[in-house]
Coordinates of C-alpha atoms in Angstrom, one line a residue:
M1 CA 121.6 -81.4 -79.0
K2 CA 120.1 -81.0 -82.4
F3 CA 119.7 -84.2 -84.4
K4 CA 119.7 -84.6 -88.2
K5 CA 119.1 -87.6 -90.4
L6 CA 121.3 -88.7 -93.3
A7 CA 119.7 -90.5 -96.2
I8 CA 121.9 -93.4 -97.1
Y9 CA 120.5 -93.5 -100.6
T10 CA 121.8 -96.7 -102.2
M11 CA 125.4 -96.5 -101.0
A12 CA 124.9 -99.7 -98.9
F13 CA 122.3 -101.4 -101.0
A14 CA 124.6 -103.8 -102.9
L15 CA 126.1 -104.8 -99.5
L16 CA 122.7 -105.4 -98.0
G17 CA 121.6 -107.7 -100.8
G18 CA 122.6 -110.6 -98.6
V19 CA 120.3 -109.5 -95.8
A20 CA 119.2 -112.9 -94.6
S21 CA 120.6 -115.4 -97.0
C22 CA 121.4 -118.7 -95.3
E23 CA 123.4 -120.1 -98.2
S24 CA 126.7 -121.4 -96.7
P25 CA 129.0 -124.4 -97.1
L26 CA 129.1 -124.7 -93.3
K27 CA 127.1 -127.5 -92.0
D28 CA 125.1 -128.3 -88.9
F29 CA 124.5 -124.7 -88.0
N30 CA 121.3 -123.7 -86.2
L31 CA 120.5 -121.1 -88.9
Q32 CA 117.8 -118.6 -88.6
I33 CA 116.7 -115.5 -90.5
S34 CA 119.3 -113.2 -89.1
T35 CA 121.9 -110.8 -90.5
E36 CA 124.8 -112.5 -88.9
V37 CA 125.3 -116.3 -88.9
I38 CA 128.8 -115.6 -87.7
R39 CA 128.6 -113.9 -84.3
H40 CA 132.3 -113.2 -83.5
S41 CA 134.6 -111.5 -86.0
A42 CA 137.6 -109.3 -86.5
V43 CA 138.7 -107.0 -89.3
L44 CA 142.1 -106.1 -90.7
Q45 CA 142.7 -103.0 -92.7
V46 CA 145.6 -103.4 -95.1
A47 CA 147.4 -100.5 -96.8
G48 CA 150.8 -99.3 -97.8
A49 CA 153.1 -97.8 -95.3
D50 CA 152.1 -94.4 -96.6
G51 CA 148.4 -95.2 -96.3
S52 CA 148.0 -96.0 -100.1
D53 CA 145.5 -98.6 -101.3
I54 CA 146.7 -102.1 -101.9
S55 CA 144.2 -104.1 -104.1
N56 CA 146.2 -107.1 -105.2
A57 CA 147.1 -108.7 -101.8
T58 CA 146.9 -112.5 -101.3
I59 CA 145.6 -113.4 -97.9
R60 CA 146.2 -116.9 -96.5
L61 CA 145.6 -118.5 -93.1
I62 CA 148.8 -120.3 -92.0
G63 CA 148.5 -121.3 -88.3
G64 CA 146.7 -121.3 -85.0
D65 CA 143.0 -121.9 -84.8
M66 CA 142.6 -121.4 -88.5
D67 CA 140.3 -124.5 -89.0
D68 CA 137.6 -122.5 -87.2
I69 CA 138.0 -119.3 -89.2
Y70 CA 135.8 -118.4 -92.2
N71 CA 135.0 -115.3 -94.1
L72 CA 131.6 -113.7 -93.3
E73 CA 129.9 -115.7 -96.0
G74 CA 131.0 -118.9 -94.3
R75 CA 133.7 -119.7 -96.8
K76 CA 137.5 -120.2 -96.7
T77 CA 138.4 -117.6 -99.2
F78 CA 139.7 -114.2 -98.1
Q79 CA 140.2 -111.1 -100.1
L80 CA 140.5 -107.3 -99.6
A81 CA 137.6 -105.0 -100.3
N82 CA 138.6 -101.4 -100.0
G83 CA 141.5 -102.6 -97.9
F84 CA 139.3 -104.4 -95.4
V85 CA 139.2 -108.2 -94.8
A86 CA 137.0 -109.8 -92.2
F87 CA 137.5 -113.1 -90.4
G88 CA 134.7 -114.9 -88.5
V89 CA 134.7 -117.8 -86.0
N90 CA 132.7 -120.9 -86.8
P91 CA 129.4 -120.6 -85.0
N92 CA 129.9 -124.0 -83.5
R93 CA 133.0 -122.8 -81.7
E94 CA 132.1 -121.0 -78.5
V95 CA 134.3 -118.0 -77.8
M96 CA 134.7 -117.8 -74.1
P97 CA 135.4 -114.6 -72.2
G98 CA 139.1 -113.9 -71.8
A99 CA 140.0 -116.8 -74.2
P100 CA 140.1 -115.4 -77.7
V101 CA 140.4 -117.5 -80.8
T102 CA 143.8 -116.8 -82.3
F103 CA 145.3 -117.6 -85.7
Q104 CA 148.1 -116.3 -88.1
V105 CA 147.4 -114.6 -91.4
E106 CA 150.0 -114.2 -94.2
I107 CA 149.4 -111.0 -96.3
A108 CA 151.5 -110.8 -99.5
A109 CA 151.3 -108.3 -102.4
A110 CA 153.6 -107.8 -105.4
G111 CA 156.2 -105.2 -104.7
Y112 CA 155.7 -105.2 -101.0
T113 CA 157.3 -107.1 -98.0
T114 CA 155.1 -109.9 -96.8
Q115 CA 153.6 -109.7 -93.3
I116 CA 152.5 -112.4 -91.0
V117 CA 149.9 -111.1 -88.5
T118 CA 148.4 -112.7 -85.5
V119 CA 144.6 -112.1 -85.2
A120 CA 142.7 -112.6 -82.0
I121 CA 138.9 -112.8 -81.9
S122 CA 137.3 -112.3 -78.5
N123 CA 133.6 -112.3 -77.5
I124 CA 133.5 -108.5 -77.4
N125 CA 134.4 -105.6 -79.7
N126 CA 137.6 -106.5 -81.5
G127 CA 137.9 -103.4 -83.6
I128 CA 139.9 -102.9 -86.8
Q129 CA 143.6 -103.9 -86.8
A130 CA 145.8 -101.9 -89.2
V131 CA 148.4 -103.7 -91.2
R132 CA 151.0 -101.7 -93.2
L133 CA 153.0 -103.3 -96.0
V134 CA 156.3 -101.7 -97.0
R135 CA 157.9 -101.4 -100.4
P136 CA 161.5 -102.5 -100.3
M137 CA 162.5 -99.7 -102.6
N138 CA 160.8 -97.1 -100.4
L139 CA 161.8 -97.9 -96.9
P140 CA 160.4 -95.8 -94.0
D141 CA 162.5 -93.7 -91.6
G142 CA 164.4 -95.6 -88.9
V143 CA 165.6 -98.3 -91.3
A144 CA 169.1 -99.3 -92.6
S145 CA 169.3 -101.5 -95.7
N146 CA 172.3 -103.0 -97.6
T147 CA 173.0 -105.8 -100.1
Q148 CA 176.5 -107.3 -100.4
T149 CA 178.1 -110.2 -102.1
V150 CA 180.9 -112.5 -100.9
A151 CA 182.9 -114.9 -103.0
L152 CA 182.9 -118.5 -101.8
G153 CA 185.4 -121.3 -102.2
A154 CA 185.0 -124.5 -104.2
N155 CA 183.4 -126.2 -101.3
G156 CA 180.8 -123.4 -100.8
A157 CA 182.6 -122.0 -97.8
T158 CA 184.0 -118.6 -97.0
T159 CA 187.7 -118.5 -97.6
T160 CA 188.4 -115.8 -95.0
A161 CA 186.5 -114.1 -92.2
V162 CA 184.0 -111.7 -93.5
T163 CA 182.0 -108.8 -91.9
V164 CA 178.9 -107.5 -93.7
G165 CA 175.9 -105.4 -92.5
A166 CA 174.0 -102.2 -92.8
S167 CA 174.0 -98.7 -91.2
D168 CA 172.0 -95.5 -91.4
N169 CA 173.5 -92.4 -89.8
A170 CA 170.2 -90.5 -89.7
S171 CA 168.5 -93.1 -87.5
G172 CA 171.5 -94.5 -85.8
V173 CA 170.6 -98.0 -86.9
E174 CA 173.6 -100.3 -87.4
V175 CA 173.9 -104.0 -87.8
S176 CA 177.1 -106.0 -88.5
I177 CA 177.4 -109.7 -89.2
A178 CA 180.7 -111.5 -88.7
I179 CA 181.0 -114.8 -90.7
P180 CA 184.0 -116.9 -89.7
A181 CA 186.3 -118.4 -92.3
G182 CA 185.3 -121.9 -93.5
T183 CA 181.6 -121.3 -92.9
Q184 CA 179.3 -123.2 -95.2
F185 CA 175.7 -122.3 -96.0
L186 CA 172.9 -124.8 -95.6
D187 CA 169.4 -124.9 -97.1
A188 CA 166.2 -125.7 -95.2
N189 CA 167.0 -129.4 -95.3
G190 CA 170.5 -128.9 -93.9
N191 CA 172.3 -129.5 -97.2
V192 CA 175.3 -127.5 -98.1
I193 CA 174.5 -125.1 -100.9
Q194 CA 177.1 -125.1 -103.7
G195 CA 177.8 -121.9 -105.6
G196 CA 180.3 -119.3 -106.2
T197 CA 178.7 -116.2 -104.6
L198 CA 176.9 -115.5 -101.4
T199 CA 174.4 -112.6 -101.5
V200 CA 173.5 -111.0 -98.1
N201 CA 170.5 -108.6 -97.6
T202 CA 170.6 -106.9 -94.3
L203 CA 167.7 -104.9 -92.9
G204 CA 168.2 -103.2 -89.6
F205 CA 165.3 -101.2 -88.1
D206 CA 164.4 -99.3 -85.0
A207 CA 161.3 -101.1 -83.8
L208 CA 160.6 -98.1 -81.5
S209 CA 160.0 -96.0 -84.5
E210 CA 156.3 -96.0 -85.5
D211 CA 157.1 -96.0 -89.2
A212 CA 159.8 -98.7 -89.0
L213 CA 157.5 -100.9 -86.9
A214 CA 155.7 -101.9 -90.1
L215 CA 158.7 -104.1 -90.8
F216 CA 158.5 -105.9 -87.5
P217 CA 156.7 -109.3 -87.8
G218 CA 153.0 -108.6 -87.4
G219 CA 153.6 -104.9 -87.4
S220 CA 153.1 -105.0 -83.7
L221 CA 155.3 -105.4 -80.6
Q222 CA 152.7 -107.8 -79.1
A223 CA 153.1 -111.5 -79.7
E224 CA 151.3 -114.8 -79.0
G225 CA 152.9 -118.2 -78.1
V226 CA 156.4 -116.9 -77.5
I227 CA 158.8 -119.8 -76.7
G228 CA 160.8 -118.8 -73.6
P229 CA 164.2 -120.0 -72.2
D230 CA 162.6 -123.0 -70.5
G231 CA 160.6 -124.0 -73.6
S232 CA 157.3 -122.9 -72.2
T233 CA 155.1 -120.5 -74.2
S234 CA 153.5 -117.2 -73.2
S235 CA 152.1 -114.1 -74.7
G236 CA 153.2 -110.6 -74.1
T237 CA 154.9 -107.5 -75.5
F238 CA 158.4 -106.9 -76.7
N239 CA 160.4 -103.9 -75.6
P240 CA 162.9 -103.8 -78.4
A241 CA 166.4 -102.4 -78.2
A242 CA 167.3 -103.4 -81.7
A243 CA 165.9 -105.6 -84.5
T244 CA 167.1 -106.9 -87.9
T245 CA 166.0 -109.2 -90.7
I246 CA 168.8 -111.0 -92.6
D247 CA 168.3 -112.8 -95.8
M248 CA 171.1 -114.8 -97.6
N249 CA 171.2 -116.9 -100.7
V250 CA 173.8 -118.8 -102.7
G251 CA 173.0 -118.9 -106.4
G252 CA 169.4 -118.1 -105.6
V253 CA 168.9 -120.8 -103.1
A254 CA 167.8 -119.4 -99.7
V255 CA 170.2 -119.9 -96.8
R256 CA 168.5 -121.2 -93.6
Q257 CA 171.4 -122.5 -91.5
F258 CA 175.2 -122.3 -91.1
S259 CA 177.8 -125.0 -90.5
Q260 CA 179.1 -122.9 -87.6
P261 CA 177.7 -119.9 -85.7
I262 CA 177.9 -116.4 -87.0
Q263 CA 178.0 -113.3 -84.8
I264 CA 175.3 -110.6 -85.1
T265 CA 175.9 -107.2 -83.5
M266 CA 173.1 -104.5 -83.3
D267 CA 173.3 -101.0 -82.0
V268 CA 170.8 -100.3 -79.3
S269 CA 168.2 -97.7 -80.1
P270 CA 168.9 -94.4 -78.4
D271 CA 165.2 -94.3 -77.5
F272 CA 165.3 -97.6 -75.7
Q273 CA 164.4 -97.7 -72.0
L274 CA 164.3 -100.6 -69.6
S275 CA 160.8 -101.5 -68.4
T276 CA 162.1 -101.2 -64.9
G277 CA 163.1 -97.6 -65.4
A278 CA 166.7 -98.5 -64.5
A279 CA 169.5 -96.9 -66.6
L280 CA 171.2 -99.0 -69.3
T281 CA 174.8 -100.0 -68.4
P282 CA 177.5 -102.2 -69.8
N283 CA 176.4 -104.9 -67.3
T284 CA 172.7 -104.9 -68.4
Q285 CA 171.5 -108.2 -69.7
L286 CA 169.1 -108.3 -72.7
V287 CA 167.5 -111.3 -74.3
S288 CA 167.3 -112.1 -78.0
Y289 CA 164.5 -113.8 -79.9
S290 CA 164.1 -115.1 -83.4
F291 CA 161.2 -115.3 -85.9
S292 CA 161.0 -117.1 -89.2
P293 CA 158.2 -116.9 -91.8
S294 CA 158.5 -120.7 -92.2
D295 CA 157.9 -121.1 -88.5
P296 CA 156.1 -117.9 -87.4
V297 CA 156.7 -118.2 -83.7
W298 CA 159.1 -116.0 -81.7
T299 CA 161.7 -118.3 -80.0
Y300 CA 164.3 -117.4 -77.3
Q301 CA 167.9 -117.4 -78.6
Q302 CA 170.1 -116.3 -75.7
T303 CA 170.8 -113.7 -73.1
A304 CA 173.7 -111.3 -73.7
M305 CA 175.5 -108.4 -72.0
V306 CA 175.2 -104.9 -73.4
T307 CA 178.5 -103.4 -74.4
G308 CA 179.5 -99.7 -74.9
S309 CA 178.8 -96.6 -73.0
A310 CA 176.2 -93.8 -72.7
A311 CA 178.6 -91.5 -74.5
S312 CA 179.5 -93.8 -77.4
G313 CA 176.3 -95.8 -77.6
Y314 CA 175.4 -99.3 -76.6
S315 CA 175.3 -102.5 -78.7
L316 CA 174.1 -106.1 -78.3
S317 CA 175.9 -109.1 -79.7
F318 CA 174.9 -112.7 -80.0
A319 CA 175.7 -115.8 -82.0
T320 CA 173.2 -117.8 -84.2
D321 CA 173.4 -120.8 -86.4
H322 CA 170.3 -119.9 -88.5
L323 CA 168.8 -117.0 -90.4
T324 CA 165.6 -115.1 -89.7
T325 CA 164.4 -111.9 -88.0
F326 CA 166.0 -111.1 -84.6
V327 CA 165.0 -108.8 -81.9
G328 CA 167.0 -107.9 -78.8
G329 CA 165.6 -106.3 -75.7
E330 CA 163.0 -107.4 -73.2
F331 CA 159.9 -109.6 -73.4
I332 CA 157.2 -108.6 -70.9
K333 CA 154.6 -111.3 -70.3
S334 CA 151.0 -110.3 -70.4
C335 CA 148.8 -110.6 -67.3
A336 CA 145.8 -111.9 -69.4
A337 CA 145.0 -112.8 -73.0
V338 CA 142.4 -110.0 -73.1
S339 CA 142.1 -106.7 -71.2
E340 CA 138.6 -105.3 -71.3
V341 CA 138.0 -101.6 -71.6
T342 CA 134.4 -100.3 -71.2
F343 CA 133.6 -96.8 -72.5
T344 CA 130.9 -94.7 -70.9
G345 CA 129.2 -91.5 -72.0
E346 CA 125.9 -89.8 -72.5
W347 CA 126.3 -90.2 -76.3
I348 CA 126.4 -94.0 -75.9
T349 CA 123.1 -94.1 -74.1
Q350 CA 121.6 -91.9 -76.8
G351 CA 122.5 -94.4 -79.5
F352 CA 125.3 -92.6 -81.3
T353 CA 128.5 -94.1 -82.9
Y354 CA 132.0 -92.8 -82.2
P355 CA 135.0 -94.1 -84.2
V356 CA 138.1 -93.9 -82.1
T357 CA 141.7 -95.0 -82.1
V358 CA 142.8 -96.7 -78.9
E359 CA 146.4 -96.8 -78.0
A360 CA 148.0 -98.8 -75.1
L361 CA 151.2 -97.2 -73.8
H362 CA 153.8 -98.9 -71.6
H363 CA 156.2 -96.5 -70.0
G364 CA 155.2 -94.0 -72.7
Q365 CA 155.9 -96.3 -75.6
V366 CA 152.9 -97.2 -77.8
I367 CA 152.6 -101.0 -77.8
S368 CA 149.1 -101.4 -79.3
T369 CA 147.0 -99.4 -81.7
R370 CA 143.6 -100.3 -82.9
T371 CA 140.5 -98.5 -84.3
F372 CA 137.1 -99.2 -82.8
S373 CA 133.6 -98.1 -83.7
V374 CA 132.0 -97.6 -80.3
S375 CA 128.2 -97.6 -79.9
Q376 CA 125.6 -99.0 -77.6
G377 CA 126.1 -102.7 -77.3
N378 CA 129.7 -102.3 -78.6
Q379 CA 131.2 -100.1 -75.9
T380 CA 133.4 -102.8 -74.3
I381 CA 136.5 -103.5 -76.4
A382 CA 139.3 -106.1 -76.3
L383 CA 143.0 -105.2 -76.0
E384 CA 145.3 -108.3 -76.2
N385 CA 148.4 -109.2 -74.3
L386 CA 149.1 -106.1 -72.3
P387 CA 151.6 -106.0 -69.4
A388 CA 150.2 -106.2 -65.9
S389 CA 151.2 -102.8 -64.8
D390 CA 152.3 -99.3 -66.0
V391 CA 149.9 -99.3 -69.0
T392 CA 148.0 -96.2 -70.0
V393 CA 145.0 -96.3 -72.4
V394 CA 144.8 -93.3 -74.7
V395 CA 141.7 -92.6 -76.8
R396 CA 141.9 -90.4 -79.9
N397 CA 139.3 -89.2 -82.3
T398 CA 139.6 -89.4 -86.1
V399 CA 141.8 -86.4 -86.3
G400 CA 144.2 -87.7 -83.7
A401 CA 143.2 -85.5 -80.8
V402 CA 143.2 -87.2 -77.3
V403 CA 139.6 -87.3 -76.0
A404 CA 140.1 -89.5 -73.0
Q405 CA 142.8 -91.5 -71.2
G406 CA 143.4 -93.5 -68.1
P407 CA 145.5 -96.2 -66.5
L408 CA 144.7 -99.9 -67.3
A409 CA 142.9 -101.5 -64.4
A410 CA 144.4 -104.3 -62.3
C411 CA 144.8 -107.6 -64.1
G412 CA 141.5 -109.4 -64.5
T413 CA 139.3 -106.4 -64.0
T414 CA 137.6 -104.1 -66.5
T415 CA 139.0 -100.6 -67.2
Q416 CA 136.3 -97.9 -67.2
I417 CA 136.9 -94.8 -69.3
A418 CA 134.4 -91.9 -69.8
I419 CA 134.4 -90.2 -73.2
P420 CA 132.8 -86.8 -73.4
N421 CA 130.1 -86.0 -75.9
P422 CA 131.9 -85.3 -79.3
P423 CA 131.5 -81.7 -80.4
G424 CA 129.2 -80.8 -83.3
T425 CA 125.8 -81.7 -84.5
F426 CA 124.8 -85.4 -84.6
V427 CA 123.9 -86.7 -88.0
T428 CA 121.9 -89.9 -88.0
L429 CA 121.6 -92.5 -90.7
Q430 CA 118.8 -95.1 -90.8
L431 CA 118.3 -97.7 -93.6
Y432 CA 115.6 -100.3 -94.0
V433 CA 115.2 -103.0 -96.8
R434 CA 111.9 -104.2 -98.2
C435 CA 111.9 -107.4 -100.3
P436 CA 109.9 -107.3 -103.6
N437 CA 106.3 -108.4 -103.1
N438 CA 106.5 -107.6 -99.4
T439 CA 105.0 -104.6 -97.7
T440 CA 106.9 -104.9 -94.4
P441 CA 110.5 -103.7 -94.4
I442 CA 113.3 -105.9 -93.0
T443 CA 114.7 -104.1 -90.0
L444 CA 117.4 -106.7 -89.1
L445 CA 120.3 -105.8 -91.3
P446 CA 124.0 -106.8 -91.5
T447 CA 126.8 -104.9 -90.0
F448 CA 129.2 -103.2 -92.4
Q449 CA 132.0 -100.6 -92.5
M450 CA 131.4 -97.1 -93.8
E451 CA 134.0 -94.6 -95.0
Y452 CA 133.6 -91.0 -96.3
R453 CA 135.5 -88.1 -97.8
V454 CA 134.7 -84.6 -99.0
T455 CA 133.9 -84.8 -102.7
G456 CA 136.9 -83.8 -104.7
T457 CA 139.4 -85.1 -102.1
S458 CA 141.3 -88.4 -102.4
R459 CA 141.7 -89.8 -98.9
W460 CA 138.9 -92.0 -97.4
S461 CA 138.3 -91.6 -93.6
Y462 CA 136.6 -94.1 -91.3
L463 CA 133.0 -93.0 -90.5
G464 CA 132.1 -96.0 -88.4
E465 CA 130.5 -99.4 -88.3
V466 CA 126.8 -99.4 -89.4
N467 CA 124.9 -101.7 -87.1
N468 CA 121.4 -102.9 -88.2
G469 CA 121.3 -100.1 -90.8
F470 CA 121.9 -97.4 -88.2
L471 CA 124.8 -95.0 -87.6
S472 CA 124.9 -91.6 -85.9
T473 CA 128.0 -89.3 -86.1
T474 CA 129.3 -85.8 -85.7
L475 CA 131.9 -86.2 -88.5
L476 CA 129.5 -85.0 -91.2
K477 CA 128.2 -81.4 -91.6
A478 CA 124.7 -80.6 -92.7
D479 CA 125.8 -77.3 -94.3
G480 CA 125.6 -78.3 -97.9
T481 CA 129.0 -80.0 -98.0
R482 CA 129.1 -82.8 -100.5
Y483 CA 130.5 -86.2 -99.5
D484 CA 131.4 -89.4 -101.2
F485 CA 130.5 -92.5 -99.2
R486 CA 132.1 -96.0 -99.5
A487 CA 130.5 -99.0 -97.8
T488 CA 132.1 -102.4 -97.4
W489 CA 130.3 -105.6 -96.4
K490 CA 131.9 -109.1 -97.0
N491 CA 133.5 -108.7 -100.4
R492 CA 131.0 -106.2 -101.7
T493 CA 131.5 -102.5 -102.2
K494 CA 129.2 -99.6 -102.9
V495 CA 130.4 -96.0 -103.6
V496 CA 128.0 -93.1 -103.8
A497 CA 129.5 -89.7 -104.7
G498 CA 128.5 -86.1 -104.3
K499 CA 125.8 -86.4 -101.6
T500 CA 124.8 -83.8 -99.1
V501 CA 123.5 -84.4 -95.6
V502 CA 119.7 -83.6 -95.3
E503 CA 117.5 -83.4 -92.3
S504 CA 115.4 -86.3 -91.0
N505 CA 115.8 -88.7 -93.9
I506 CA 115.1 -92.4 -93.4
A507 CA 115.6 -94.5 -96.4
T508 CA 114.0 -97.9 -97.4
V509 CA 115.6 -99.9 -100.2
G510 CA 112.9 -101.6 -102.3
V511 CA 110.4 -101.2 -105.1
Q512 CA 107.3 -99.9 -103.3
P513 CA 106.3 -96.2 -103.7
G514 CA 108.7 -94.0 -101.9
D515 CA 111.4 -96.7 -101.8
I516 CA 114.9 -96.3 -103.3
I517 CA 116.5 -98.7 -105.7
G518 CA 119.5 -96.7 -107.0
E519 CA 120.1 -93.9 -109.4
K520 CA 122.8 -95.5 -111.6
A521 CA 122.5 -99.2 -111.2
G522 CA 118.8 -99.8 -110.4
A523 CA 118.5 -102.9 -112.5
T524 CA 121.5 -104.5 -110.9
N525 CA 120.4 -103.5 -107.4
L526 CA 117.0 -105.0 -108.0
A527 CA 118.5 -108.3 -109.3
I528 CA 120.6 -108.6 -106.2
L529 CA 117.7 -107.7 -103.9
T530 CA 115.4 -110.3 -105.6
E531 CA 118.1 -113.0 -105.6
E532 CA 118.9 -112.6 -101.9
C533 CA 115.3 -112.2 -100.8
N534 CA 114.5 -115.5 -102.5
G535 CA 116.8 -117.1 -100.0
L536 CA 114.6 -116.1 -97.1

């Protein structure tokens, strides 16, 4: 293979200003001059359902092991930078193999639905977890939405039996809610809400649809700490037949409970298949679970018989005395908290980086999707809460083509998957940093995320994770094509536009002869470099 070098110029310089700064509010750490005080981390990439940028999101830890979670600067504030947000585990907390640190994150942005995501940080490559936020006024395919009002009596109760709901003929999604006469509506404290009008917002969605899945809690069919019929907790994967989120309010006060049960009926998705492979019949039993933003844990509701026929379609009906998100179908317990997959290939031993999307399929249904930057030292990845059997791991390149696949190994063992050398010429990037008044470059540099696009285009694509200032890729062409590069580290961003790939360039950021300090913001870059180097 022919190798070429890419000069990073100063695209990552502002990010690397914190090369070895030990400033941190965390106490009692055994700090050393190193790029990474925090050793174990995970990254979320937040965007709109159509992939559009979201810059105004509020990110808040709300549960789980959140006391041990910091940003990569060792602080408790989290914000998006180019759609990325990173979470790190307190270095005093040891992350044991097979026992990830898990916590819940609430992501809210004006004009979008709020998502609550479970993040798991293991001791191996955790990759980048995509989170998609949906605009209520621009719902994806596979969703039915409706808002209705119901007049209430003087005591805040329905005067007659009422049926409300939502349907969408194109997707086949239909949800109906039967409210008995005399039903009163209660707030979170169990008090009857007085008011003349009940407003019902019904959102039904096909969770087997990739687009509609963005509305499912966490945007994923996988779940942690699910409370089962016997009260015990387990992790695993939902196989959803139907799902709905129902919001009600009386006079603007949110309804949380009812004075008597209401009945919810959901049409079963025509794409639903039982995990056993058996055919769906009117005698099939499916389970329902509920999830509430105020208590973000999936909880068993009841088991119910499917009604209908193959010709007319099936539906699932159950009673509830509270409001929330509901899913009906199957819950398949995982065999282990973490399934390890190790990639092999000549390109790994030669030190190159390959950004890939890894999907886990159960009976052909995608249940997990994550992006990984695979390189030497980071070739073993973590996939959480997969079923014990009938799982296929599919590896795709950045354009979506399948480059490798194979069955998940037996529970407790590592899956080995060989990835062929990617086609094209490898382009290699190598960056060093030299502090002012020093002649020896710093070669131990922080890890950061790199994106790229062809100059003149609008969409950024993932180039990979830059480890210790090094990245090698076949995604760039050394043929005169001009690229824009965007690097993200902690909350810092650097964009460099209109650069071409050149042969055998190794760059050193600094002020010595031959070093680079920036073409447009040299003074700012020098100030950052000086400030951070003073912390060494």
